[in-house]
């Protein structure tokens, strides 16, 4: 285990860990061979740590665990990579509130999915980089159909939309179904994702944010 790291990245969940891990490999040649599990909360990739708080609501116990992990590794920089969700400003204020009055976290920076500018989340990023967007277009018809049947029906979350996208593209086998799960996903798969395309703003913005901590310019 590294005792000192270059960057400590705080994320919300396992899907974020998987995405950031693959992003670091594609764009910065940071490679991890560690096998992830659904309950993984910390991943070390060379001199970077990715730590999941299991949600954006961080109580005092979660905060103590987070600070403890940071203190073990003495990172040069600490960043939050969270979802903006429906309101970018509210999400930003939530992170400021977490860091307030804490000496360890007070200088943390943040990046909010999808592009550090707009409302949205990691699923918004995945929609933007999906290769087979025609599959995602079918979801619009599904939503319209559900609402037409009964306006009280609940539209599934965007996580379901991404899961369905992968189910359509993966083989109809046990392994194919397993690979649709967040923990098993491969965002480096160029048949499904444009993770390497910095012409896509959501990719370029995250790259520009992270490179300031990973490149010595």
XYZ file of C-alpha atoms in Angstrom:
217
model
C 0.000 0.000 0.000
C 1.299 3.443 -0.890
C 1.799 5.669 2.137
C 1.843 8.870 0.075
C -0.118 9.517 -3.104
C -0.287 12.189 -5.774
C -4.069 12.438 -5.944
C -6.966 11.304 -3.751
C -10.223 11.195 -5.750
C -13.485 11.046 -3.795
C -16.477 9.625 -5.692
C -20.030 8.549 -4.903
C -20.164 4.858 -5.814
C -18.761 1.756 -7.481
C -19.750 2.850 -11.006
C -17.706 6.021 -10.504
C -14.708 3.964 -9.369
C -14.947 1.783 -12.488
C -15.342 4.777 -14.803
C -12.490 6.796 -13.275
C -10.237 3.713 -13.265
C -10.825 3.182 -16.995
C -10.511 6.913 -17.701
C -7.130 7.046 -15.962
C -5.898 4.094 -17.997
C -7.008 5.510 -21.347
C -5.885 9.104 -20.814
C -3.010 8.894 -18.331
C -1.660 5.313 -18.612
C -2.506 4.590 -14.982
C -3.274 0.867 -14.970
C -4.932 -1.139 -12.198
C -5.073 -4.935 -12.155
C -7.074 -5.113 -8.930
C -10.334 -7.058 -9.158
C -13.240 -4.882 -8.119
C -16.192 -6.112 -6.075
C -19.603 -4.562 -5.575
C -18.619 -3.503 -2.045
C -15.251 -1.999 -3.032
C -14.861 1.478 -1.567
C -11.169 2.117 -2.212
C -8.993 1.461 -5.235
C -5.306 2.302 -5.539
C -4.036 2.960 -9.056
C -0.292 3.583 -8.848
C -0.046 6.820 -6.845
C -3.747 7.675 -7.125
C -6.478 6.616 -4.711
C -10.152 6.465 -5.708
C -12.428 6.382 -2.656
C -16.208 5.929 -2.630
C -18.373 7.591 0.007
C -21.356 5.467 -1.105
C -23.481 8.486 -1.907
C -23.217 12.256 -1.795
C -24.770 12.547 1.677
C -21.803 12.243 4.032
C -22.614 11.983 7.730
C -20.033 12.420 10.481
C -19.104 8.727 10.557
C -18.507 8.645 6.793
C -16.516 11.849 7.047
C -14.295 10.427 9.790
C -13.605 7.316 7.678
C -12.787 9.504 4.680
C -10.409 11.729 6.643
C -8.760 8.670 8.187
C -8.016 7.221 4.737
C -6.667 10.566 3.543
C -4.412 10.902 6.578
C -2.956 7.438 5.927
C -1.834 8.420 2.440
C -0.975 12.130 2.720
C -2.041 13.028 -0.829
C -0.642 16.039 -2.629
C -4.158 16.936 -3.783
C -7.732 15.944 -2.922
C -10.620 16.217 -5.393
C -14.307 15.343 -5.316
C -15.843 13.924 -8.508
C -19.579 13.881 -7.802
C -22.806 14.223 -9.802
C -24.280 17.677 -10.355
C -27.718 15.988 -10.490
C -30.613 18.411 -10.996
C -28.868 21.520 -9.657
C -25.180 22.255 -10.189
C -25.025 24.987 -7.535
C -26.695 22.836 -4.886
C -24.253 19.992 -5.582
C -21.332 22.396 -5.328
C -22.644 23.769 -2.034
C -23.025 20.219 -0.691
C -19.308 19.604 -1.219
C -18.388 22.942 0.330
C -20.477 22.030 3.368
C -18.694 18.664 3.679
C -15.298 20.371 3.594
C -16.151 23.307 5.837
C -14.298 23.488 9.159
C -12.149 20.469 8.271
C -8.414 21.068 7.983
C -7.849 17.959 5.861
C -10.593 18.695 3.327
C -10.626 22.492 3.271
C -8.438 22.830 0.158
C -10.267 20.140 -1.844
C -11.380 20.890 -5.393
C -14.386 19.423 -7.176
C -15.550 18.283 -10.595
C -19.259 17.688 -11.104
C -20.508 15.266 -13.762
C -21.317 15.579 -16.570
C -18.981 18.433 -17.608
C -18.359 20.606 -14.506
C -20.802 23.147 -15.905
C -24.280 21.677 -16.290
C -26.823 19.639 -14.371
C -26.554 15.891 -14.881
C -24.641 12.861 -13.653
C -22.306 10.055 -14.675
C -25.129 8.491 -16.683
C -25.284 11.737 -18.700
C -21.594 11.229 -19.503
C -22.242 7.642 -20.558
C -25.068 8.727 -22.844
C -22.741 11.279 -24.454
C -19.999 8.731 -25.131
C -22.210 5.793 -26.158
C -21.320 4.399 -29.592
C -24.778 3.010 -30.418
C -26.896 6.063 -29.631
C -29.707 4.631 -31.724
C -30.303 2.139 -28.888
C -30.645 4.975 -26.389
C -33.068 6.720 -28.751
C -35.427 3.764 -28.289
C -35.682 4.643 -24.593
C -37.593 7.824 -25.467
C -40.332 5.751 -27.049
C -40.391 3.460 -24.020
C -40.864 6.427 -21.661
C -43.616 7.880 -23.842
C -45.338 4.498 -23.964
C -45.222 4.096 -20.166
C -46.638 7.588 -19.579
C -49.400 7.019 -22.177
C -50.557 3.930 -20.271
C -50.778 5.692 -16.924
C -49.272 9.081 -16.048
C -48.771 7.834 -12.480
C -46.316 5.151 -13.592
C -42.701 5.798 -12.590
C -40.093 6.165 -15.319
C -37.052 4.022 -14.454
C -33.853 5.842 -13.446
C -31.156 6.571 -16.027
C -29.100 3.789 -14.474
C -31.680 1.389 -15.948
C -31.296 3.062 -19.339
C -27.529 2.428 -19.355
C -28.003 -1.127 -18.083
C -30.477 -1.793 -20.924
C -28.035 -0.316 -23.457
C -25.433 -2.869 -22.374
C -27.940 -5.728 -22.261
C -28.802 -5.067 -25.909
C -25.125 -5.090 -26.933
C -23.835 -7.930 -24.754
C -24.404 -11.622 -25.543
C -27.524 -13.175 -24.027
C -25.427 -15.356 -21.726
C -24.732 -15.463 -18.004
C -21.384 -13.749 -18.563
C -22.986 -11.188 -20.850
C -25.558 -10.326 -18.175
C -22.868 -10.146 -15.491
C -20.881 -7.679 -17.585
C -23.839 -5.284 -17.605
C -23.458 -4.772 -13.855
C -21.672 -1.599 -12.822
C -18.783 -3.345 -11.096
C -18.004 -5.484 -14.171
C -18.258 -2.843 -16.877
C -15.486 -2.047 -19.322
C -15.684 1.565 -20.447
C -12.533 1.006 -22.542
C -14.549 -1.214 -24.900
C -14.519 0.769 -28.153
C -17.499 -1.147 -29.528
C -19.678 0.463 -26.866
C -17.970 3.654 -25.604
C -16.001 6.641 -26.930
C -14.009 7.062 -23.732
C -10.871 8.170 -25.581
C -12.471 10.956 -27.649
C -11.431 14.347 -26.247
C -13.563 16.038 -28.913
C -16.525 15.148 -26.689
C -16.843 17.934 -24.122
C -17.634 15.684 -21.156
C -14.393 13.781 -21.805
C -12.257 16.830 -22.533
C -13.474 18.705 -19.449
C -12.687 15.816 -17.105
C -9.307 15.298 -18.762
C -8.461 19.006 -18.405
C -9.487 18.930 -14.753
C -7.431 15.852 -13.849
C -4.318 16.672 -15.860
C -3.537 19.675 -13.685
C -2.911 17.241 -10.818
C -1.241 14.453 -12.813
C 1.020 16.303 -15.259
C 4.022 18.340 -14.228
C 3.687 21.235 -16.631
